[in-house]
mmCIF file of C-alpha atoms and ligand atoms in Angstrom:
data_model
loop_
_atom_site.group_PDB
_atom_site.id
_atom_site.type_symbol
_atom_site.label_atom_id
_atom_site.label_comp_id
_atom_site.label_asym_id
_atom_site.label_seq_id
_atom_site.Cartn_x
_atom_site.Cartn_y
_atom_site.Cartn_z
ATOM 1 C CA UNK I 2 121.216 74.006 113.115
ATOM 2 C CA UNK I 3 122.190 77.370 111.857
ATOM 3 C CA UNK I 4 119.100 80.169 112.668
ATOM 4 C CA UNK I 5 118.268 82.680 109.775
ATOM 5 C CA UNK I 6 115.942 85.800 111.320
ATOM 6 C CA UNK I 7 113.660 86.669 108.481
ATOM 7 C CA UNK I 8 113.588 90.499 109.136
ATOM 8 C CA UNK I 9 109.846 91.342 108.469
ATOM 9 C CA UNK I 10 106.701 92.272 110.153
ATOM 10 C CA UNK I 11 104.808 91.304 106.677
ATOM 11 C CA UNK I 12 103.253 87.661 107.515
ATOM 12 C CA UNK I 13 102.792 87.358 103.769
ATOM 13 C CA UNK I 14 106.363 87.555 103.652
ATOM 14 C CA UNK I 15 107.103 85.981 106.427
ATOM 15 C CA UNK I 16 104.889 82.586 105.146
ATOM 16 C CA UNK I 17 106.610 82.720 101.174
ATOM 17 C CA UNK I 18 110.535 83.382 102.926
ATOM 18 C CA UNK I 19 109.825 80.308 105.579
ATOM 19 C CA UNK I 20 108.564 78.066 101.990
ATOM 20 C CA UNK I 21 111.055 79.604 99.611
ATOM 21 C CA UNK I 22 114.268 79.017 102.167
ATOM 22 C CA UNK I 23 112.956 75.386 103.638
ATOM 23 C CA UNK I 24 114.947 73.673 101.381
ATOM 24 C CA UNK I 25 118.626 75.552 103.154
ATOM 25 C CA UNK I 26 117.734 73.519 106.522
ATOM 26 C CA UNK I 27 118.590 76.493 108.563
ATOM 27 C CA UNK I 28 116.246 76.931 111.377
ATOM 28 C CA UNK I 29 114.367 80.229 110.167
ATOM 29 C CA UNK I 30 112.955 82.183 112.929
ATOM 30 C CA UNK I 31 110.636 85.177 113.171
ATOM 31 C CA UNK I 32 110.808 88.830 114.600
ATOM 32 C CA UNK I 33 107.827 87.996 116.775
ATOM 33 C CA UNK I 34 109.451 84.667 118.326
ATOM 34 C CA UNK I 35 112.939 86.381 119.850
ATOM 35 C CA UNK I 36 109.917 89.173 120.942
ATOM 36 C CA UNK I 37 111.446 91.593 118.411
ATOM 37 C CA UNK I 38 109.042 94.877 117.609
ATOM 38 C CA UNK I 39 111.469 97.507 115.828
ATOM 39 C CA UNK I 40 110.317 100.197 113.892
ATOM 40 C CA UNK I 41 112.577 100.509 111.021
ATOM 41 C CA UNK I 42 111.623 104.081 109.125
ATOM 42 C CA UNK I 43 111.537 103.161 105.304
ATOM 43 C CA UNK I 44 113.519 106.505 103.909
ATOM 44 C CA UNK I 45 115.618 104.873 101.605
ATOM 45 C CA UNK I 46 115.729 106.005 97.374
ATOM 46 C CA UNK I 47 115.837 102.468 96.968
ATOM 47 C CA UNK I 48 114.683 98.959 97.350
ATOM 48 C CA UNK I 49 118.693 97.606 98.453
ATOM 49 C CA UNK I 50 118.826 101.038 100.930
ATOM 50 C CA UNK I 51 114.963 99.924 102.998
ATOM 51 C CA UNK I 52 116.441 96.020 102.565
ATOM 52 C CA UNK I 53 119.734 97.461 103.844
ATOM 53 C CA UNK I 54 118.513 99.776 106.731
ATOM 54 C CA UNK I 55 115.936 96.495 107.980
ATOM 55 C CA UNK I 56 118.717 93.842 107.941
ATOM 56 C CA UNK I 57 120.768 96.055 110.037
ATOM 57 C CA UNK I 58 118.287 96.729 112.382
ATOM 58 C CA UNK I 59 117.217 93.444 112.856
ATOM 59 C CA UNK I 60 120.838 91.871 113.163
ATOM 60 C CA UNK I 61 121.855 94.726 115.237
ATOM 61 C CA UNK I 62 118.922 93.717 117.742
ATOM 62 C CA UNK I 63 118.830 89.846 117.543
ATOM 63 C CA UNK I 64 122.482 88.975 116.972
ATOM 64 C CA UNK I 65 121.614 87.055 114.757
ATOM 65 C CA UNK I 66 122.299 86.240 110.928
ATOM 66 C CA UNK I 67 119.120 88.203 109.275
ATOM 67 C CA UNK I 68 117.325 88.431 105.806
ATOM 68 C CA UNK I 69 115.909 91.334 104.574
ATOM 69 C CA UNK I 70 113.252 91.725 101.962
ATOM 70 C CA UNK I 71 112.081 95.358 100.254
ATOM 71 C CA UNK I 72 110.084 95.260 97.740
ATOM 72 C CA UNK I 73 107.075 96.916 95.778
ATOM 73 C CA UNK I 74 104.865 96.577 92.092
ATOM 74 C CA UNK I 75 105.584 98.929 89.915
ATOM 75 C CA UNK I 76 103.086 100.330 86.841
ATOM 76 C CA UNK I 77 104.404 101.398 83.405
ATOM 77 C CA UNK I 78 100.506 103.554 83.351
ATOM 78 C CA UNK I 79 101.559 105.076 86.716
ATOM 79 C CA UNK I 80 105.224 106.015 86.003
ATOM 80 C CA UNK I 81 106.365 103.318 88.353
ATOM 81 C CA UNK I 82 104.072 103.939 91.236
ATOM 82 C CA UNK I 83 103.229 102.732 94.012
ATOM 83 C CA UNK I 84 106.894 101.435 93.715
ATOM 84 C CA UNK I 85 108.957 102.174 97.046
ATOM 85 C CA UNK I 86 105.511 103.191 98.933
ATOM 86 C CA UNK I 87 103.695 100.231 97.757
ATOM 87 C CA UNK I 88 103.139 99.462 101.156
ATOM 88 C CA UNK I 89 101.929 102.844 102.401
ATOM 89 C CA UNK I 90 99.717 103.293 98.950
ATOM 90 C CA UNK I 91 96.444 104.339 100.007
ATOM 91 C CA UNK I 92 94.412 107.597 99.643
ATOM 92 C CA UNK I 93 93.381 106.869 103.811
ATOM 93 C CA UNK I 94 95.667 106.160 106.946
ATOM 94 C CA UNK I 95 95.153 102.716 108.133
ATOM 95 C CA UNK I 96 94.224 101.409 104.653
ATOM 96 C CA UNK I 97 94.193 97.842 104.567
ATOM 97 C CA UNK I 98 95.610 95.862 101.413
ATOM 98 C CA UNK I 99 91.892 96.076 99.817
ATOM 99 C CA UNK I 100 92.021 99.315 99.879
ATOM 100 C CA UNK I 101 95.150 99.939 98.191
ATOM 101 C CA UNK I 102 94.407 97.612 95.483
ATOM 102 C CA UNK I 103 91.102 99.868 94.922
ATOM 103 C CA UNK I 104 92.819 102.708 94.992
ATOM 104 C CA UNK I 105 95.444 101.549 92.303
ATOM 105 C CA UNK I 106 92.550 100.694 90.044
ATOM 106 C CA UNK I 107 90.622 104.106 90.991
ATOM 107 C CA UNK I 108 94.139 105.592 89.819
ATOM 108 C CA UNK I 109 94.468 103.299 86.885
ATOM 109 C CA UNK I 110 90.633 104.002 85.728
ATOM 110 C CA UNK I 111 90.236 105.106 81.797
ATOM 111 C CA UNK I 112 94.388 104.696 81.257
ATOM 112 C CA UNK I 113 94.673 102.066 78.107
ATOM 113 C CA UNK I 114 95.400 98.382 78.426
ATOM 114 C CA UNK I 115 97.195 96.358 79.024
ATOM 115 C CA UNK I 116 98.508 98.070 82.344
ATOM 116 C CA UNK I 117 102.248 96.260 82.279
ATOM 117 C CA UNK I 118 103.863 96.185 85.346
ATOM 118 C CA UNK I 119 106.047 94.340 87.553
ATOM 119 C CA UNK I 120 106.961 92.742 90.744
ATOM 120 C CA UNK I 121 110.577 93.613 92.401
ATOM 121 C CA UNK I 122 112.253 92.383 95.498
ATOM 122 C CA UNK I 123 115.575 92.820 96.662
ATOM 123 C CA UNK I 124 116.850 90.691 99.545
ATOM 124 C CA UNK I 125 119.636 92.317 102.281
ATOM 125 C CA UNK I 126 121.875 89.633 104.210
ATOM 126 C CA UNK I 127 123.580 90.447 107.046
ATOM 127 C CA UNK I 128 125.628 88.711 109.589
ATOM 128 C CA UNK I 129 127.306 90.029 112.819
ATOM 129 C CA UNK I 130 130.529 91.448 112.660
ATOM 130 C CA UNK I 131 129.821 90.456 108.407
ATOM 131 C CA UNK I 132 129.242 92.954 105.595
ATOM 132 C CA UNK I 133 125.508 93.425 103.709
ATOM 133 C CA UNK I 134 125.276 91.368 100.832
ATOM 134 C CA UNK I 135 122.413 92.362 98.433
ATOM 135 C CA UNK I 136 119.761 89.574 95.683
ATOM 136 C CA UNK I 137 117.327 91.300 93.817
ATOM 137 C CA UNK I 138 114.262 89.320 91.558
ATOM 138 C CA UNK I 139 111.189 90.939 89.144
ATOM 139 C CA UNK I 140 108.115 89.056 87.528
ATOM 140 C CA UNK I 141 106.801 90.829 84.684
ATOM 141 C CA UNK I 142 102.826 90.897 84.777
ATOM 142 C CA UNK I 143 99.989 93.294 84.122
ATOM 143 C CA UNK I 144 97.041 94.473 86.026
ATOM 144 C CA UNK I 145 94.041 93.346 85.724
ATOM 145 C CA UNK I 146 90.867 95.793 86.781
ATOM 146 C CA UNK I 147 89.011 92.905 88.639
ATOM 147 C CA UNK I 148 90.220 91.294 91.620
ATOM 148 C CA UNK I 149 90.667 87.612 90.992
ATOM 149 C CA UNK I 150 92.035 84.091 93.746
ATOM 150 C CA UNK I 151 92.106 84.044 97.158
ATOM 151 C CA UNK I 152 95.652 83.555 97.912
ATOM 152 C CA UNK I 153 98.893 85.012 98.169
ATOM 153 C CA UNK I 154 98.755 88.914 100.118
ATOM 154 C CA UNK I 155 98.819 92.318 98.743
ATOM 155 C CA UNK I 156 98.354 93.467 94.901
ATOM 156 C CA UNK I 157 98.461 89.625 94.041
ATOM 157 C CA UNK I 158 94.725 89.270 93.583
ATOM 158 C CA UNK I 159 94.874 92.124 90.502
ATOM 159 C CA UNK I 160 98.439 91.288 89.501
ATOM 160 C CA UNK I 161 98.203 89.046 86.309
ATOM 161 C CA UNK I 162 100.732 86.787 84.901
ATOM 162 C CA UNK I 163 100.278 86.237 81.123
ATOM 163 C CA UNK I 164 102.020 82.656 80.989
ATOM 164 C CA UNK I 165 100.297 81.176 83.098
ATOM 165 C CA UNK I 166 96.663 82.933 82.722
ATOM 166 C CA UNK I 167 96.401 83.144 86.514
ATOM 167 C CA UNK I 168 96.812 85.646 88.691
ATOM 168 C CA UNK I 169 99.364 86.400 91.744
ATOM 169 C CA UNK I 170 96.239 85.015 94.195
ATOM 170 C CA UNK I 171 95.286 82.181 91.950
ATOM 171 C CA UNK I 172 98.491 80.248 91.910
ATOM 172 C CA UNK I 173 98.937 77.391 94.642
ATOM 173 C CA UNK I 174 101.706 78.572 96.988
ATOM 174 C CA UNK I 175 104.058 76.617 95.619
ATOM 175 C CA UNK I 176 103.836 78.068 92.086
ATOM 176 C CA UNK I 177 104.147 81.483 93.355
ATOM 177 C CA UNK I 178 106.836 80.701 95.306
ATOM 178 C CA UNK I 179 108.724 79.522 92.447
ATOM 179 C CA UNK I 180 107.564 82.277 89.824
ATOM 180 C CA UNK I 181 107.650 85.654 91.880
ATOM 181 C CA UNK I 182 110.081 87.956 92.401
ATOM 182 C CA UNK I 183 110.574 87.289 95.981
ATOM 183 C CA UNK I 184 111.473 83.387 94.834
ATOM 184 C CA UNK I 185 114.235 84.888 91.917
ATOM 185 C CA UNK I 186 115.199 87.309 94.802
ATOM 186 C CA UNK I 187 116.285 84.601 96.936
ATOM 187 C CA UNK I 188 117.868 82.302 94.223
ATOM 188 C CA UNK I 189 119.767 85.135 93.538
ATOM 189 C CA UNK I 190 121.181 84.829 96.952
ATOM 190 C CA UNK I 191 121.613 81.279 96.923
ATOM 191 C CA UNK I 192 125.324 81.645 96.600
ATOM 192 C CA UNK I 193 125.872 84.575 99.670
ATOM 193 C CA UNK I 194 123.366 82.349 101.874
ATOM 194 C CA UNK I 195 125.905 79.482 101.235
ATOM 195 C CA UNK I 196 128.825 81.401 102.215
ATOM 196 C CA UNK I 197 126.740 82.882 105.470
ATOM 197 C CA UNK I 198 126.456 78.924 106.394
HETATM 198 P P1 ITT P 215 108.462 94.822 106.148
HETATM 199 O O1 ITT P 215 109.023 96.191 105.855
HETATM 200 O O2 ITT P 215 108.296 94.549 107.599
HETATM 201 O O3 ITT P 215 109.219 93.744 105.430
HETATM 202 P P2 ITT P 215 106.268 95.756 104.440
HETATM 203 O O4 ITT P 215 104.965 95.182 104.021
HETATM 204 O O5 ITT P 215 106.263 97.169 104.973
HETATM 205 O O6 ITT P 215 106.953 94.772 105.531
HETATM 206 P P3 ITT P 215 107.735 96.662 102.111
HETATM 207 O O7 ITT P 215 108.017 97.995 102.675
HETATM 208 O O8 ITT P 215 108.826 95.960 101.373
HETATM 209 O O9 ITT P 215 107.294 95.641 103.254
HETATM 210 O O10 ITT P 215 106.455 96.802 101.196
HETATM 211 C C1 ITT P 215 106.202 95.887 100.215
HETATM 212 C C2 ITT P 215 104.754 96.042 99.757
HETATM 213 O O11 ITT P 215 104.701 95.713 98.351
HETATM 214 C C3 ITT P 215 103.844 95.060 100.464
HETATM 215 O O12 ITT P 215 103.292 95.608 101.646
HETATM 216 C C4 ITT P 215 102.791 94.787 99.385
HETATM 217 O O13 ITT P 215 101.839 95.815 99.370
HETATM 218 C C5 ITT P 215 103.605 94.876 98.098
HETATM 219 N N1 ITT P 215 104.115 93.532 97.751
HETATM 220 C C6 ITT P 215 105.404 93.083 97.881
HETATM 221 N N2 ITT P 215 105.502 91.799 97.512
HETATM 222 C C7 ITT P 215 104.262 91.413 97.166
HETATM 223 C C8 ITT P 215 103.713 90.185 96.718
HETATM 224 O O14 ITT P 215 104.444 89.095 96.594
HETATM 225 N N3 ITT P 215 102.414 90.158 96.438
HETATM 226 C C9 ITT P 215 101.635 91.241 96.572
HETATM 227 N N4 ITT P 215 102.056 92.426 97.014
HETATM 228 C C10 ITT P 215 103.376 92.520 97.302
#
Protein backbone atom coordinates (compact mmCIF):
# COMPACT_ATOMS: atom_id res chain seq x y z
CA UNK A 1 0.00 0.00 0.00
CA UNK A 2 1.05 3.42 -1.04
CA UNK A 3 1.92 5.77 2.39
CA UNK A 4 0.59 9.45 2.31
CA UNK A 5 2.49 11.64 5.34
CA UNK A 6 -0.15 14.04 6.46
CA UNK A 7 2.23 17.03 7.15
CA UNK A 8 0.74 18.49 10.43
CA UNK A 9 1.35 18.81 14.05
CA UNK A 10 -2.56 19.90 14.40
CA UNK A 11 -4.29 16.52 15.79
CA UNK A 12 -7.55 18.16 14.78
CA UNK A 13 -6.22 17.99 11.46
CA UNK A 14 -4.55 15.18 11.67
CA UNK A 15 -8.06 13.13 12.89
CA UNK A 16 -10.47 15.02 9.83
CA UNK A 17 -7.31 14.29 6.94
CA UNK A 18 -7.02 10.41 8.29
CA UNK A 19 -11.41 10.39 7.88
CA UNK A 20 -11.59 12.62 4.84
CA UNK A 21 -8.68 10.49 2.78
CA UNK A 22 -9.82 6.78 4.19
CA UNK A 23 -11.70 6.20 1.34
CA UNK A 24 -8.01 6.54 -1.20
CA UNK A 25 -6.71 3.22 0.69
CA UNK A 26 -3.31 4.68 0.95
CA UNK A 27 -1.76 3.93 4.21
CA UNK A 28 -1.77 7.58 5.81
CA UNK A 29 0.84 8.05 8.34
CA UNK A 30 1.66 10.77 10.86
CA UNK A 31 4.66 13.19 11.60
CA UNK A 32 4.84 11.73 15.08
CA UNK A 33 5.00 7.91 13.84
CA UNK A 34 8.35 8.25 11.37
CA UNK A 35 9.47 10.45 14.83
CA UNK A 36 9.25 13.62 12.71
CA UNK A 37 9.36 17.11 14.95
CA UNK A 38 10.17 20.00 12.30
CA UNK A 39 9.56 23.40 12.90
CA UNK A 40 8.31 24.84 9.77
CA UNK A 41 8.24 28.96 10.28
CA UNK A 42 4.76 30.07 8.84
CA UNK A 43 6.06 33.42 6.81
CA UNK A 44 4.23 32.92 3.85
CA UNK A 45 1.51 35.98 2.27
CA UNK A 46 -0.52 33.12 1.68
CA UNK A 47 -2.40 30.03 2.54
CA UNK A 48 -0.71 27.87 -0.87
CA UNK A 49 2.98 29.60 0.27
CA UNK A 50 2.62 28.04 4.50
CA UNK A 51 0.89 24.72 2.59
CA UNK A 52 3.83 24.97 0.18
CA UNK A 53 6.79 25.67 2.61
CA UNK A 54 5.18 22.51 5.14
CA UNK A 55 4.87 19.94 2.30
CA UNK A 56 8.37 20.58 1.41
CA UNK A 57 9.62 20.28 4.65
CA UNK A 58 7.96 17.33 5.49
CA UNK A 59 8.77 15.42 2.11
CA UNK A 60 12.19 16.75 2.23
CA UNK A 61 12.57 14.96 5.78
CA UNK A 62 10.45 11.73 5.41
CA UNK A 63 10.93 10.86 1.74
CA UNK A 64 7.92 10.40 1.53
CA UNK A 65 4.77 11.51 -0.62
CA UNK A 66 3.26 14.37 1.88
CA UNK A 67 -0.01 16.48 2.25
CA UNK A 68 -0.06 19.75 3.38
CA UNK A 69 -2.91 21.67 4.88
CA UNK A 70 -2.88 25.77 5.68
CA UNK A 71 -5.64 27.15 6.56
CA UNK A 72 -7.47 29.88 8.76
CA UNK A 73 -11.36 31.65 9.38
CA UNK A 74 -11.63 34.68 8.13
CA UNK A 75 -14.27 37.68 9.42
CA UNK A 76 -15.94 40.15 7.02
CA UNK A 77 -16.37 42.47 10.80
CA UNK A 78 -12.58 42.00 11.24
CA UNK A 79 -11.31 42.76 7.69
CA UNK A 80 -10.38 39.15 7.26
CA UNK A 81 -8.66 38.51 10.51
CA UNK A 82 -7.40 36.19 12.21
CA UNK A 83 -6.91 34.81 8.60
CA UNK A 84 -3.17 33.58 8.02
CA UNK A 85 -2.47 33.90 12.00
CA UNK A 86 -5.53 32.13 12.95
CA UNK A 87 -3.46 29.85 14.66
CA UNK A 88 -1.25 32.28 16.57
CA UNK A 89 -4.56 34.62 17.36
CA UNK A 90 -4.43 35.36 20.87
CA UNK A 91 -3.85 38.57 22.93
CA UNK A 92 -1.33 36.00 25.37
CA UNK A 93 1.63 33.58 24.37
CA UNK A 94 0.66 30.08 24.96
CA UNK A 95 -3.07 30.78 24.38
CA UNK A 96 -4.92 27.75 24.03
CA UNK A 97 -7.85 27.44 21.34
CA UNK A 98 -10.37 28.83 24.19
CA UNK A 99 -8.67 31.57 24.41
CA UNK A 100 -8.52 32.60 20.96
CA UNK A 101 -12.07 32.02 20.40
CA UNK A 102 -12.62 34.60 23.45
CA UNK A 103 -10.52 36.83 22.17
CA UNK A 104 -12.23 36.87 18.63
CA UNK A 105 -15.50 37.57 20.37
CA UNK A 106 -13.78 40.25 22.83
CA UNK A 107 -12.65 41.73 19.30
CA UNK A 108 -15.97 41.16 17.67
CA UNK A 109 -17.95 42.76 20.84
CA UNK A 110 -20.63 45.70 19.83
CA UNK A 111 -19.72 45.16 15.76
CA UNK A 112 -23.39 44.42 14.06
CA UNK A 113 -24.70 41.00 13.15
CA UNK A 114 -24.56 38.76 11.52
CA UNK A 115 -20.62 38.45 11.73
CA UNK A 116 -20.18 36.51 8.08
CA UNK A 117 -17.21 34.76 7.73
CA UNK A 118 -15.59 31.84 6.37
CA UNK A 119 -13.54 28.78 6.57
CA UNK A 120 -10.46 28.31 3.94
CA UNK A 121 -8.02 25.54 3.44
CA UNK A 122 -5.65 24.98 0.86
CA UNK A 123 -3.98 21.57 0.56
CA UNK A 124 0.01 21.32 -0.82
CA UNK A 125 1.03 17.80 -2.42
CA UNK A 126 4.29 16.92 -2.85
CA UNK A 127 6.18 13.94 -3.95
CA UNK A 128 9.99 13.29 -4.16
CA UNK A 129 11.77 14.24 -7.05
CA UNK A 130 7.68 15.57 -8.09
CA UNK A 131 6.50 19.17 -8.37
CA UNK A 132 3.87 20.92 -5.59
CA UNK A 133 0.50 20.60 -6.66
CA UNK A 134 -1.95 22.95 -4.82
CA UNK A 135 -6.48 22.20 -3.68
CA UNK A 136 -7.99 24.88 -1.97
CA UNK A 137 -11.88 24.62 -0.19
CA UNK A 138 -14.11 27.55 1.90
CA UNK A 139 -17.46 27.06 3.94
CA UNK A 140 -19.30 30.14 4.25
CA UNK A 141 -20.67 30.59 7.96
CA UNK A 142 -21.05 33.29 10.56
CA UNK A 143 -20.07 33.69 14.11
CA UNK A 144 -21.98 33.20 16.65
CA UNK A 145 -21.12 35.14 20.21
CA UNK A 146 -21.79 31.93 22.34
CA UNK A 147 -19.80 28.94 22.19
CA UNK A 148 -21.95 26.02 21.18
CA UNK A 149 -21.03 21.48 20.61
CA UNK A 150 -18.36 19.74 21.82
CA UNK A 151 -16.69 18.56 18.79
CA UNK A 152 -14.56 19.33 16.04
CA UNK A 153 -11.14 21.75 17.28
CA UNK A 154 -10.51 25.36 17.04
CA UNK A 155 -13.12 28.30 16.13
CA UNK A 156 -15.66 25.40 15.34
CA UNK A 157 -17.59 25.73 18.57
CA UNK A 158 -18.53 29.69 17.56
CA UNK A 159 -18.40 29.08 13.82
CA UNK A 160 -22.11 28.75 12.62
CA UNK A 161 -23.39 27.22 9.53
CA UNK A 162 -26.80 28.66 8.48
CA UNK A 163 -28.03 25.45 6.48
CA UNK A 164 -27.76 23.32 8.71
CA UNK A 165 -28.53 25.42 12.09
CA UNK A 166 -25.55 23.75 13.78
CA UNK A 167 -22.45 24.79 14.46
CA UNK A 168 -18.73 23.65 13.33
CA UNK A 169 -18.66 21.59 16.99
CA UNK A 170 -22.18 20.36 16.75
CA UNK A 171 -21.98 18.36 13.59
CA UNK A 172 -21.09 14.50 13.93
CA UNK A 173 -17.64 14.05 12.37
CA UNK A 174 -18.81 12.78 9.50
CA UNK A 175 -20.94 15.80 8.52
CA UNK A 176 -18.13 18.09 9.04
CA UNK A 177 -15.99 16.15 7.22
CA UNK A 178 -18.11 16.34 4.29
CA UNK A 179 -19.23 20.14 4.65
CA UNK A 180 -15.91 22.03 5.67
CA UNK A 181 -13.45 23.49 3.85
CA UNK A 182 -10.80 21.09 4.67
CA UNK A 183 -13.30 18.20 3.03
CA UNK A 184 -13.81 20.63 -0.46
CA UNK A 185 -9.99 21.18 -0.03
CA UNK A 186 -9.26 17.67 -0.49
CA UNK A 187 -11.94 16.86 -3.20
CA UNK A 188 -10.36 19.43 -4.93
CA UNK A 189 -7.31 17.32 -4.98
CA UNK A 190 -8.94 14.23 -5.73
CA UNK A 191 -7.63 14.30 -9.24
CA UNK A 192 -3.56 15.25 -8.31
CA UNK A 193 -3.87 12.51 -5.39
CA UNK A 194 -4.85 10.08 -8.25
CA UNK A 195 -2.04 10.93 -10.38
CA UNK A 196 0.47 10.83 -7.09
CA UNK A 197 -0.88 6.99 -6.87
P1 LIG B 1 0.13 22.80 11.17
O1 LIG B 1 0.79 24.06 10.68
O2 LIG B 1 1.07 21.86 11.85
O3 LIG B 1 -0.68 22.14 10.10
P2 LIG B 1 -1.56 24.69 12.65
O4 LIG B 1 -2.66 24.54 13.63
O5 LIG B 1 -0.44 25.64 12.99
O6 LIG B 1 -0.94 23.22 12.33
P3 LIG B 1 -2.39 26.46 10.51
O7 LIG B 1 -1.18 27.30 10.59
O8 LIG B 1 -2.91 26.10 9.16
O9 LIG B 1 -2.16 25.06 11.24
O10 LIG B 1 -3.51 27.17 11.36
C1 LIG B 1 -4.83 26.89 11.13
C2 LIG B 1 -5.65 27.41 12.31
O11 LIG B 1 -6.94 27.83 11.80
C3 LIG B 1 -5.92 26.32 13.32
O12 LIG B 1 -4.93 26.27 14.33
C4 LIG B 1 -7.30 26.73 13.86
O13 LIG B 1 -7.15 27.73 14.83
C5 LIG B 1 -7.96 27.35 12.63
N1 LIG B 1 -8.71 26.31 11.90
C6 LIG B 1 -8.35 25.72 10.72
N2 LIG B 1 -9.24 24.78 10.36
C7 LIG B 1 -10.17 24.76 11.34
C8 LIG B 1 -11.33 23.98 11.56
O14 LIG B 1 -11.70 23.02 10.73
N3 LIG B 1 -12.05 24.24 12.65
C9 LIG B 1 -11.70 25.19 13.52
N4 LIG B 1 -10.60 25.95 13.41
C10 LIG B 1 -9.84 25.74 12.31
Amino acid sequence: MKKLLIATENPGKIRELQEILAPLNLKLVTPRELGLMLKVEEDGQTYAENAAKKARAYCAASGLPCLADDSGLEVDALNGAPGLYSARYAAKPGASDADRRAFLLENLRGKPRPWLARFRATVAMLAPGGELAFAEGRCEGEIIPTERGQGGFGYDPIFFLPELDKTMAELPAETKNRFSHRARAVEAALPVLQKLF
